[in-house]
Short mmCIF file of C-alpha atoms in Angstrom, two decimals:
data_model
loop_
_atom_site.label_atom_id
_atom_site.label_comp_id
_atom_site.label_asym_id
_atom_site.label_seq_id
_atom_site.Cartn_x
_atom_site.Cartn_y
_atom_site.Cartn_z
CA MET A 1054 79.37 -62.08 78.60
CA PRO A 1055 79.91 -62.78 74.87
CA LYS A 1056 76.83 -64.14 73.15
CA ASP A 1057 76.22 -67.90 72.96
CA ARG A 1058 79.62 -68.90 74.26
CA THR A 1059 80.88 -72.09 75.84
CA ILE A 1060 81.91 -71.65 79.46
CA SER A 1061 85.71 -71.83 79.63
CA ALA A 1062 87.67 -74.63 81.27
CA GLU A 1063 89.05 -72.06 83.73
CA GLU A 1064 85.57 -71.05 84.87
CA MET A 1065 84.51 -74.67 85.24
CA ALA A 1066 87.66 -75.32 87.27
CA GLN A 1067 86.62 -72.47 89.55
CA GLN A 1068 83.27 -74.13 90.10
CA LYS A 1069 85.10 -77.40 90.84
CA ASP A 1070 86.95 -75.55 93.60
CA TYR A 1071 83.60 -74.58 95.15
CA ILE A 1072 82.47 -78.20 94.89
CA ASN A 1073 85.56 -79.25 96.84
CA LYS A 1074 84.98 -76.54 99.47
CA ILE A 1075 81.41 -77.72 100.02
CA LYS A 1076 82.60 -81.34 100.14
CA GLN A 1077 84.90 -80.42 103.01
CA MET A 1078 81.96 -78.84 104.82
CA THR A 1079 79.65 -81.82 104.31
CA ASP A 1080 82.38 -84.32 105.25
CA ALA A 1081 82.78 -82.51 108.57
CA ARG A 1082 79.13 -83.18 109.48
CA GLU A 1083 78.15 -86.12 111.64
CA THR A 1084 75.61 -87.27 109.02
CA LYS A 1085 75.49 -86.85 105.24
CA PRO A 1086 73.18 -83.96 104.29
CA LEU A 1087 70.21 -84.89 102.13
CA ALA A 1088 68.90 -83.02 99.10
CA PHE A 1089 65.41 -83.18 97.61
CA VAL A 1090 65.29 -82.06 93.96
CA GLU A 1091 61.93 -81.80 92.21
CA THR A 1092 61.60 -81.04 88.52
CA TYR A 1093 58.74 -79.40 86.63
CA GLY A 1094 58.25 -79.18 82.89
CA CYS A 1095 60.08 -80.61 79.93
CA GLN A 1096 62.75 -83.25 79.36
CA GLN A 1097 65.32 -80.44 79.11
CA ASN A 1098 64.51 -79.45 82.68
CA SER A 1099 64.83 -83.08 83.71
CA SER A 1100 68.29 -83.19 82.13
CA ASP A 1101 69.27 -79.98 83.93
CA SER A 1102 68.21 -81.56 87.22
CA GLU A 1103 70.45 -84.54 86.50
CA LYS A 1104 73.36 -82.09 86.23
CA LEU A 1105 72.37 -80.32 89.45
CA LYS A 1106 72.11 -83.65 91.27
CA GLY A 1107 75.46 -84.68 89.81
CA MET A 1108 77.07 -81.59 91.33
CA LEU A 1109 75.28 -82.19 94.64
CA ASP A 1110 76.58 -85.76 94.64
CA GLU A 1111 80.14 -84.46 94.20
CA MET A 1112 79.55 -82.00 97.04
CA GLY A 1113 78.78 -84.85 99.42
CA PHE A 1114 74.98 -84.73 99.45
CA GLY A 1115 72.74 -87.76 99.46
CA PHE A 1116 69.19 -87.71 98.12
CA CYS A 1117 65.78 -88.26 99.66
CA GLU A 1118 62.25 -88.69 98.34
CA SER A 1119 60.48 -86.05 100.42
CA PRO A 1120 61.17 -82.41 101.30
CA LYS A 1121 60.35 -83.29 104.91
CA GLU A 1122 63.55 -85.36 105.13
CA ALA A 1123 65.78 -82.84 103.36
CA ASP A 1124 68.51 -80.48 104.47
CA PHE A 1125 68.32 -78.77 101.08
CA VAL A 1126 65.17 -78.50 98.93
CA LEU A 1127 65.57 -77.41 95.30
CA TYR A 1128 62.70 -76.87 92.86
CA ASN A 1129 63.68 -76.75 89.18
CA THR A 1130 60.83 -74.82 87.60
CA CYS A 1131 58.93 -74.49 84.32
CA ALA A 1132 57.56 -71.22 82.94
CA VAL A 1133 55.56 -72.55 79.99
CA ARG A 1134 52.17 -72.74 81.71
CA GLU A 1135 50.53 -71.04 84.67
CA ASN A 1136 49.56 -74.30 86.40
CA ALA A 1137 53.20 -75.30 86.79
CA GLU A 1138 54.02 -71.91 88.30
CA LEU A 1139 51.14 -72.13 90.77
CA LYS A 1140 52.35 -75.56 91.93
CA VAL A 1141 55.82 -74.16 92.55
CA PHE A 1142 54.50 -71.22 94.57
CA GLY A 1143 52.33 -73.60 96.58
CA ASN A 1144 55.23 -75.92 97.34
CA ILE A 1145 57.55 -73.06 98.26
CA GLY A 1146 54.91 -71.61 100.58
CA ALA A 1147 54.44 -74.97 102.28
CA LEU A 1148 58.13 -74.96 103.28
CA LYS A 1149 57.76 -71.82 105.37
CA HIS A 1150 56.65 -73.75 108.46
CA GLN A 1151 59.33 -76.40 107.98
CA LYS A 1152 61.96 -73.65 107.77
CA ARG A 1153 60.60 -72.11 110.96
CA ARG A 1154 60.99 -75.45 112.75
CA ASN A 1155 64.42 -76.03 111.22
CA PRO A 1156 66.25 -72.76 110.49
CA GLU A 1157 69.18 -74.75 109.02
CA LEU A 1158 67.00 -75.96 106.14
CA MET A 1159 68.14 -74.48 102.81
CA VAL A 1160 65.49 -73.72 100.20
CA GLY A 1161 66.32 -73.10 96.56
CA VAL A 1162 64.36 -72.38 93.38
CA CYS A 1163 65.91 -72.47 89.92
CA GLY A 1164 65.09 -72.89 86.25
CA CYS A 1165 62.92 -71.12 83.71
CA MET A 1166 60.56 -69.37 86.14
CA MET A 1167 63.52 -67.79 87.89
CA GLN A 1168 64.89 -66.38 84.64
CA GLN A 1169 61.89 -64.03 84.61
CA PRO A 1170 62.72 -60.91 86.66
CA HIS A 1171 59.16 -60.34 87.90
CA ILE A 1172 58.97 -63.89 89.27
CA ALA A 1173 62.34 -63.68 90.96
CA GLU A 1174 61.35 -60.38 92.53
CA THR A 1175 58.10 -61.88 93.82
CA ILE A 1176 60.05 -64.64 95.53
CA ARG A 1177 62.57 -62.19 96.95
CA LYS A 1178 59.83 -60.08 98.56
CA LYS A 1179 57.09 -62.55 99.47
CA TYR A 1180 58.95 -65.79 100.15
CA THR A 1181 61.67 -64.63 102.49
CA HIS A 1182 62.43 -68.18 103.63
CA VAL A 1183 63.87 -68.95 100.16
CA ASP A 1184 67.67 -68.83 100.37
CA LEU A 1185 68.66 -69.42 96.76
CA CYS A 1186 67.15 -68.35 93.44
CA PHE A 1187 68.89 -68.70 90.07
CA GLY A 1188 67.88 -68.86 86.43
CA THR A 1189 68.80 -71.15 83.56
CA HIS A 1190 71.81 -69.07 82.55
CA ALA A 1191 73.45 -69.45 85.96
CA LEU A 1192 73.17 -73.23 86.12
CA TYR A 1193 76.91 -73.75 85.80
CA ARG A 1194 77.48 -71.44 88.79
CA PHE A 1195 75.39 -73.61 91.10
CA PRO A 1196 78.37 -74.71 93.28
CA GLN A 1197 79.43 -71.11 93.88
CA LEU A 1198 75.88 -69.99 94.64
CA LEU A 1199 75.25 -72.87 97.05
CA TYR A 1200 78.57 -72.20 98.81
CA ASP A 1201 77.46 -68.61 99.45
CA VAL A 1202 74.15 -69.89 100.86
CA MET A 1203 75.99 -72.30 103.15
CA LYS A 1204 77.97 -69.28 104.35
CA LYS A 1205 74.63 -67.75 105.39
CA GLN A 1206 74.04 -65.44 102.46
CA ARG A 1207 70.75 -65.09 100.59
CA VAL A 1208 71.56 -65.46 96.89
CA PHE A 1209 69.56 -64.34 93.83
CA ASP A 1210 71.13 -64.74 90.37
CA ASN A 1211 68.92 -64.39 87.29
CA ALA A 1212 71.38 -62.41 85.18
CA ASN A 1213 70.52 -62.51 81.47
CA GLU A 1214 73.66 -63.85 79.80
CA ASP A 1215 71.87 -64.96 76.61
CA GLY A 1216 72.68 -68.54 77.39
CA SER A 1217 75.78 -70.63 77.66
CA ILE A 1218 77.03 -74.18 77.20
CA PHE A 1219 79.08 -75.91 79.83
CA GLU A 1220 80.72 -79.30 79.47
CA ASP A 1221 82.53 -81.80 81.69
CA VAL A 1222 79.99 -81.75 84.49
CA ALA A 1223 78.94 -84.78 86.52
CA TYR A 1224 75.49 -86.27 86.02
CA HIS A 1225 73.33 -88.07 88.55
CA ARG A 1226 71.11 -89.68 85.94
CA ASP A 1227 67.86 -91.47 86.31
CA GLY A 1228 68.72 -95.15 85.99
CA PRO A 1229 68.95 -97.12 82.74
CA PRO A 1230 67.64 -97.87 80.20
CA LEU A 1231 67.00 -94.27 78.92
CA ALA A 1232 69.60 -91.50 78.99
CA LYS A 1233 68.59 -87.92 78.18
CA ILE A 1234 71.30 -86.06 76.25
CA PRO A 1235 70.94 -82.37 75.33
CA ILE A 1236 72.36 -81.54 71.91
CA MET A 1237 71.43 -77.84 71.88
CA TYR A 1238 69.91 -75.14 74.04
CA GLY A 1239 67.63 -72.19 73.43
CA CYS A 1240 65.30 -71.27 70.59
CA ASN A 1241 65.25 -68.74 67.74
CA ASN A 1242 61.61 -69.10 66.69
CA TYR A 1243 59.85 -66.61 68.99
CA CYS A 1244 56.37 -68.06 68.69
CA THR A 1245 54.14 -65.33 70.07
CA TYR A 1246 52.80 -67.46 72.96
CA CYS A 1247 56.15 -68.92 74.08
CA ILE A 1248 58.42 -67.77 76.88
CA VAL A 1249 61.24 -70.22 76.07
CA PRO A 1250 63.47 -67.91 73.96
CA TYR A 1251 63.35 -65.33 76.76
CA VAL A 1252 64.31 -67.75 79.53
CA ARG A 1253 66.57 -70.15 77.61
CA GLY A 1254 68.26 -67.74 75.21
CA ARG A 1255 68.95 -68.14 71.52
CA GLU A 1256 69.88 -71.42 69.87
CA ARG A 1257 73.35 -72.80 70.50
CA SER A 1258 74.47 -76.27 69.53
CA ARG A 1259 76.86 -78.49 71.46
CA ASP A 1260 79.97 -79.66 69.67
CA LYS A 1261 79.47 -83.05 68.02
CA GLU A 1262 82.41 -84.66 69.80
CA HIS A 1263 81.05 -83.75 73.23
CA ILE A 1264 77.68 -85.28 72.29
CA LEU A 1265 79.18 -88.49 70.92
CA ALA A 1266 81.49 -88.83 73.92
CA GLU A 1267 78.44 -88.59 76.20
CA VAL A 1268 76.56 -91.19 74.14
CA ARG A 1269 79.54 -93.56 74.32
CA ALA A 1270 79.79 -92.98 78.08
CA VAL A 1271 76.14 -93.85 78.77
CA ALA A 1272 76.41 -96.90 76.52
CA ALA A 1273 79.35 -98.08 78.63
CA GLU A 1274 77.18 -97.60 81.74
CA GLY A 1275 74.53 -99.94 80.37
CA TYR A 1276 72.02 -97.51 78.86
CA LYS A 1277 70.30 -98.98 75.80
CA GLU A 1278 68.39 -95.92 74.65
CA VAL A 1279 69.20 -92.24 74.28
CA MET A 1280 66.87 -89.29 73.83
CA LEU A 1281 68.50 -86.30 72.12
CA LEU A 1282 67.03 -83.08 73.46
CA GLY A 1283 66.59 -79.53 72.25
CA GLN A 1284 63.85 -76.92 72.01
CA ASN A 1285 64.11 -77.44 68.24
CA VAL A 1286 66.42 -80.34 67.44
CA ASN A 1287 65.79 -79.94 63.70
CA SER A 1288 67.87 -76.76 63.62
CA TYR A 1289 70.85 -78.38 65.35
CA GLY A 1290 74.14 -77.29 63.81
CA ASN A 1291 72.93 -74.08 62.13
CA ASP A 1292 75.26 -72.12 64.42
CA LEU A 1293 78.28 -74.42 64.02
CA ALA A 1294 81.13 -73.85 61.58
CA ASP A 1295 81.28 -77.48 60.42
CA GLY A 1296 77.76 -77.37 58.95
CA LEU A 1297 76.77 -80.70 60.51
CA SER A 1298 73.02 -81.24 60.23
CA PHE A 1299 70.76 -82.92 62.76
CA ALA A 1300 70.22 -85.82 60.37
CA GLN A 1301 73.98 -86.33 60.08
CA LEU A 1302 74.36 -86.21 63.87
CA LEU A 1303 71.62 -88.84 64.24
CA ARG A 1304 73.43 -91.17 61.87
CA GLU A 1305 76.66 -90.81 63.86
CA VAL A 1306 74.87 -91.50 67.14
CA CYS A 1307 73.47 -94.67 65.57
CA ARG A 1308 77.04 -95.88 65.02
CA VAL A 1309 77.74 -96.02 68.77
CA ASP A 1310 77.95 -99.62 69.97
CA GLY A 1311 75.63 -100.55 72.82
CA ILE A 1312 72.94 -98.02 72.02
CA GLU A 1313 69.97 -99.82 70.47
CA ARG A 1314 67.37 -97.05 70.33
CA VAL A 1315 67.65 -93.36 69.48
CA ARG A 1316 64.82 -90.88 70.12
CA PHE A 1317 64.66 -87.10 69.92
CA MET A 1318 62.43 -84.16 70.75
CA THR A 1319 61.20 -81.60 70.00
CA SER A 1320 60.88 -80.96 66.25
CA HIS A 1321 59.62 -77.76 64.68
CA PRO A 1322 57.68 -78.40 61.45
CA LYS A 1323 59.34 -75.56 59.55
CA ASP A 1324 62.74 -77.27 59.93
CA LEU A 1325 61.73 -80.90 59.30
CA SER A 1326 63.85 -81.75 56.25
CA ASP A 1327 63.70 -84.53 53.67
CA GLU A 1328 67.20 -85.44 54.86
CA LEU A 1329 65.90 -86.03 58.39
CA ILE A 1330 62.93 -88.08 57.18
CA ALA A 1331 65.34 -90.23 55.16
CA ALA A 1332 67.62 -90.76 58.16
CA MET A 1333 64.67 -91.81 60.31
CA ALA A 1334 63.47 -94.26 57.68
CA GLU A 1335 66.89 -95.75 56.92
CA GLU A 1336 68.48 -96.07 60.36
CA GLU A 1337 67.14 -99.08 62.26
CA LYS A 1338 68.11 -97.64 65.64
CA ILE A 1339 66.08 -94.44 65.20
CA CYS A 1340 62.66 -95.00 66.76
CA LYS A 1341 59.78 -94.65 64.36
CA GLN A 1342 58.14 -92.04 66.54
CA LEU A 1343 57.80 -88.35 65.79
CA HIS A 1344 56.50 -85.57 67.99
CA LEU A 1345 55.59 -82.75 65.59
CA PRO A 1346 53.67 -79.89 67.24
CA ILE A 1347 51.04 -78.28 65.02
CA GLN A 1348 49.48 -76.05 67.77
CA SER A 1349 46.50 -75.10 65.57
CA GLY A 1350 44.80 -76.29 62.39
CA SER A 1351 43.89 -72.76 61.34
CA ASP A 1352 46.23 -70.83 59.03
CA ARG A 1353 44.98 -67.58 60.51
CA VAL A 1354 45.86 -68.68 64.05
CA LEU A 1355 49.19 -70.18 62.95
CA LYS A 1356 50.10 -66.77 61.54
CA LEU A 1357 49.10 -65.08 64.82
CA MET A 1358 51.30 -67.62 66.60
CA ASN A 1359 54.25 -66.85 64.28
CA ARG A 1360 54.66 -70.56 63.52
CA LYS A 1361 56.06 -69.96 60.00
CA TYR A 1362 54.20 -72.77 58.24
CA THR A 1363 50.70 -73.33 56.91
CA ARG A 1364 48.32 -76.20 57.52
CA ALA A 1365 48.95 -77.43 53.96
CA GLN A 1366 52.72 -77.42 54.48
CA TYR A 1367 52.32 -79.33 57.74
CA MET A 1368 50.05 -81.93 56.13
CA GLU A 1369 52.57 -82.41 53.33
CA LEU A 1370 55.20 -83.24 55.97
CA ILE A 1371 52.86 -85.82 57.49
CA ARG A 1372 52.36 -87.33 54.03
CA LYS A 1373 56.11 -87.57 53.43
CA VAL A 1374 56.76 -89.10 56.85
CA ARG A 1375 54.05 -91.74 56.46
CA GLU A 1376 55.12 -92.50 52.91
CA ARG A 1377 58.59 -93.52 54.17
CA MET A 1378 57.41 -94.94 57.53
CA PRO A 1379 53.78 -96.15 57.29
CA ASP A 1380 53.66 -97.44 60.87
CA ILE A 1381 55.22 -94.39 62.53
CA VAL A 1382 53.73 -93.23 65.84
CA LEU A 1383 52.78 -89.54 65.59
CA THR A 1384 52.11 -87.17 68.47
CA THR A 1385 51.59 -83.41 68.60
CA ASP A 1386 50.96 -80.32 70.75
CA ILE A 1387 47.81 -78.23 70.47
CA ILE A 1388 46.88 -74.93 72.14
CA VAL A 1389 43.17 -74.32 72.66
CA GLY A 1390 41.83 -70.79 73.06
CA PHE A 1391 44.80 -68.85 71.69
CA PRO A 1392 44.02 -65.11 71.60
CA GLY A 1393 42.06 -64.38 68.44
CA GLU A 1394 40.99 -68.00 67.92
CA THR A 1395 37.33 -68.36 66.97
CA ASN A 1396 35.10 -71.42 67.13
CA GLU A 1397 35.54 -71.74 63.36
CA ASP A 1398 39.32 -71.81 63.83
CA PHE A 1399 38.93 -74.49 66.47
CA GLU A 1400 36.85 -76.64 64.10
CA GLU A 1401 39.81 -76.58 61.71
CA THR A 1402 41.99 -77.96 64.50
CA LEU A 1403 39.51 -80.78 65.09
CA SER A 1404 39.60 -81.60 61.39
CA VAL A 1405 43.40 -81.98 61.59
CA LEU A 1406 43.02 -84.47 64.44
CA LYS A 1407 40.59 -86.50 62.34
CA GLU A 1408 42.77 -86.35 59.22
CA VAL A 1409 46.14 -87.13 60.83
CA ALA A 1410 44.85 -89.51 63.54
CA TYR A 1411 47.63 -88.90 66.04
CA ASP A 1412 48.41 -91.65 68.51
CA SER A 1413 48.21 -89.09 71.29
CA ILE A 1414 48.30 -85.33 71.80
CA PHE A 1415 49.52 -82.92 74.44
CA SER A 1416 46.97 -80.15 74.65
CA PHE A 1417 46.45 -77.16 76.90
CA ILE A 1418 44.21 -74.15 77.15
CA TYR A 1419 46.26 -71.06 76.33
CA SER A 1420 48.13 -69.65 79.30
CA LYS A 1421 49.20 -66.00 79.16
CA ARG A 1422 52.97 -65.51 79.59
CA VAL A 1423 54.16 -62.06 80.69
CA GLY A 1424 56.65 -60.65 78.20
CA THR A 1425 55.37 -62.50 75.12
CA PRO A 1426 53.53 -60.76 72.25
CA ALA A 1427 50.41 -62.90 72.73
CA ALA A 1428 49.99 -61.60 76.28
CA SER A 1429 48.60 -58.34 74.89
CA MET A 1430 46.35 -59.92 72.25
CA GLU A 1431 42.58 -59.91 72.74
CA ASP A 1432 40.44 -63.01 73.16
CA CYS A 1433 37.51 -63.93 70.92
CA LEU A 1434 36.19 -66.77 73.09
CA THR A 1435 34.94 -66.85 76.65
CA ASP A 1436 36.59 -69.12 79.22
CA GLU A 1437 33.51 -71.32 79.10
CA GLU A 1438 33.81 -71.71 75.33
CA LYS A 1439 37.51 -72.55 75.63
CA HIS A 1440 36.83 -75.27 78.19
CA GLN A 1441 33.98 -76.68 76.12
CA ASN A 1442 36.22 -76.82 73.05
CA PHE A 1443 39.01 -78.41 75.07
CA ASP A 1444 36.67 -81.12 76.37
CA ARG A 1445 35.36 -81.82 72.87
CA MET A 1446 38.88 -82.19 71.54
CA LEU A 1447 39.94 -84.56 74.32
CA ALA A 1448 36.86 -86.72 73.73
CA LEU A 1449 37.69 -86.95 70.03
CA GLN A 1450 41.35 -87.71 70.66
CA ASN A 1451 40.52 -90.36 73.27
CA GLU A 1452 38.47 -92.17 70.63
CA ILE A 1453 41.33 -91.94 68.14
CA SER A 1454 43.97 -93.03 70.68
CA LYS A 1455 41.92 -96.07 71.72
CA ARG A 1456 41.37 -97.03 68.09
CA LYS A 1457 45.09 -96.74 67.37
CA ASN A 1458 45.98 -98.83 70.43
CA ASP A 1459 43.41 -101.49 69.51
CA MET A 1460 45.50 -102.19 66.41
CA TYR A 1461 48.20 -103.63 68.69
CA LEU A 1462 45.91 -106.32 70.13
CA ASN A 1463 47.38 -109.83 69.69
CA THR A 1464 50.58 -108.48 68.17
CA VAL A 1465 54.04 -109.17 69.62
CA GLN A 1466 55.96 -106.04 70.54
CA ARG A 1467 59.64 -105.62 71.39
CA VAL A 1468 59.59 -103.75 74.68
CA LEU A 1469 62.46 -102.13 76.55
CA THR A 1470 61.69 -102.73 80.23
CA GLU A 1471 61.98 -99.52 82.25
CA GLY A 1472 61.09 -100.69 85.74
CA VAL A 1473 58.34 -101.62 88.15
CA SER A 1474 54.90 -100.07 87.69
CA LYS A 1475 54.16 -97.20 90.05
CA THR A 1476 50.70 -98.61 90.74
CA ASP A 1477 51.43 -102.36 91.02
CA ALA A 1478 54.68 -103.81 92.39
CA ALA A 1479 53.96 -107.13 90.63
CA VAL A 1480 53.88 -105.49 87.19
CA LEU A 1481 56.74 -104.28 85.00
CA THR A 1482 56.44 -101.42 82.57
CA GLY A 1483 58.31 -100.55 79.41
CA ARG A 1484 57.93 -98.97 75.98
CA THR A 1485 57.68 -100.09 72.40
CA GLU A 1486 59.81 -98.51 69.69
CA GLY A 1487 56.93 -96.11 69.09
CA GLY A 1488 56.89 -95.06 72.74
CA LYS A 1489 53.73 -96.95 73.68
CA VAL A 1490 53.60 -97.85 77.38
CA VAL A 1491 53.29 -101.61 77.93
CA ASN A 1492 52.52 -103.25 81.30
CA PHE A 1493 53.22 -106.93 81.90
CA ALA A 1494 54.01 -109.37 84.70
CA GLY A 1495 57.66 -110.31 85.05
CA ASP A 1496 60.73 -110.58 87.22
CA THR A 1497 62.63 -107.39 88.08
CA ALA A 1498 65.71 -109.03 86.53
CA LEU A 1499 64.16 -108.00 83.20
CA CYS A 1500 64.54 -104.29 84.01
CA GLY A 1501 66.78 -102.61 81.45
CA ARG A 1502 66.39 -105.48 79.00
CA PHE A 1503 64.45 -105.98 75.78
CA VAL A 1504 61.63 -108.52 75.93
CA ASP A 1505 58.95 -109.72 73.53
CA VAL A 1506 55.46 -109.06 74.84
CA LYS A 1507 52.20 -110.29 73.32
CA ILE A 1508 49.56 -107.60 73.69
CA THR A 1509 46.43 -109.03 75.31
CA LYS A 1510 44.56 -105.88 76.35
CA THR A 1511 44.44 -102.26 75.23
CA GLN A 1512 43.41 -99.02 76.90
CA THR A 1513 43.42 -95.45 75.70
CA TRP A 1514 46.81 -94.62 77.17
CA SER A 1515 48.59 -97.95 77.54
CA LEU A 1516 48.88 -101.58 76.49
CA PHE A 1517 48.93 -104.78 78.56
CA GLY A 1518 50.48 -108.07 77.67
CA GLU A 1519 52.27 -111.31 78.46
CA CYS A 1520 56.03 -111.65 78.38
CA LEU A 1521 56.96 -114.43 75.95
#
């Protein structure tokens, strides 16, 4: 397959034929077959699952909330951390008895884990009740692969095609108000700890017109907010002939009627431009929220990670961002216990937390990924030291997060209502422009709408208030 190509209309038409064949099979059943699709990992995986569910919908499947009710179980996997992989293996193993009781049950596993040959081979040999296994590069072939499974074949497809883009596919989206819209796929950065470039391929940007058409479509469906997705959205357009930058794309998305908020993730610091900072500051629809992973506060560790920026360069970006947007909500990613990190290096990371005062962080103890350069690097710290450092960092960040949230007390926030709280049916939940979770009492008729909420209580991770 040619590198970084868009799947042709002819190939997509072929997959449509398989969709129609499966639809004939499901229509012939006495009851509609049910699919259970569970997603692990990032927002990009979540968007992929919306495509898979869209195709399943066209094939005549309904959806259920438990694998116990399903005729087809599909796990869309993440390969970034070991814990996510262990959960997948545990869930697949648990289906063995269900498959024994119901031999007609179809079991599938897809996504980033499956793009790794050693993982796919483990599933082929040890989890013989799994019928379907395919990687990220075969996503567009899902109808063909599922058709073969329904014809009683066991299908494994993790061919390395260096990535592809396919358009004009149905989505079964999570409901309004937020629509996730990929603008690019893959990554060129090759951070030494990261498996993403190996399982997602190199960077390839979607054509602007396809993106804008999708934004207009979700606006027409009642979505008020879009999140533009990519492993590194800042480098959008570098592979396109028209030279359109991410900042320019953002401005065009802001021109779409009906969309009132625009978010994006994730940004790589080395590609955060003055042009993008200006667009964020000047466009009212762009949320004043920035997720900017630093990973470590130590220059020595950043070099080992191949991050391509220094602490000083990162801090200068923070200065520029806050100069233009003083109230911006900042979040970051941090890896604790990277191979070669010392306790002195870790102290430098803590000092960054104190200096920047992030609203929240996403932090993990380093997880070895087979096939990445860091997998062969030697540790300086014991597991006990890593866990102690991790706990210290979380304690510090919890203090900072609570202090930042306390600043919202007695303020009135414009909140986009997302739905009913998962823990209390009498409470609605939504988000501020900065992405802060707000819980408040209200009628479900407010779901999908903007409301003004006076903040009456704060916690470390969320806000509580009264709808005005």
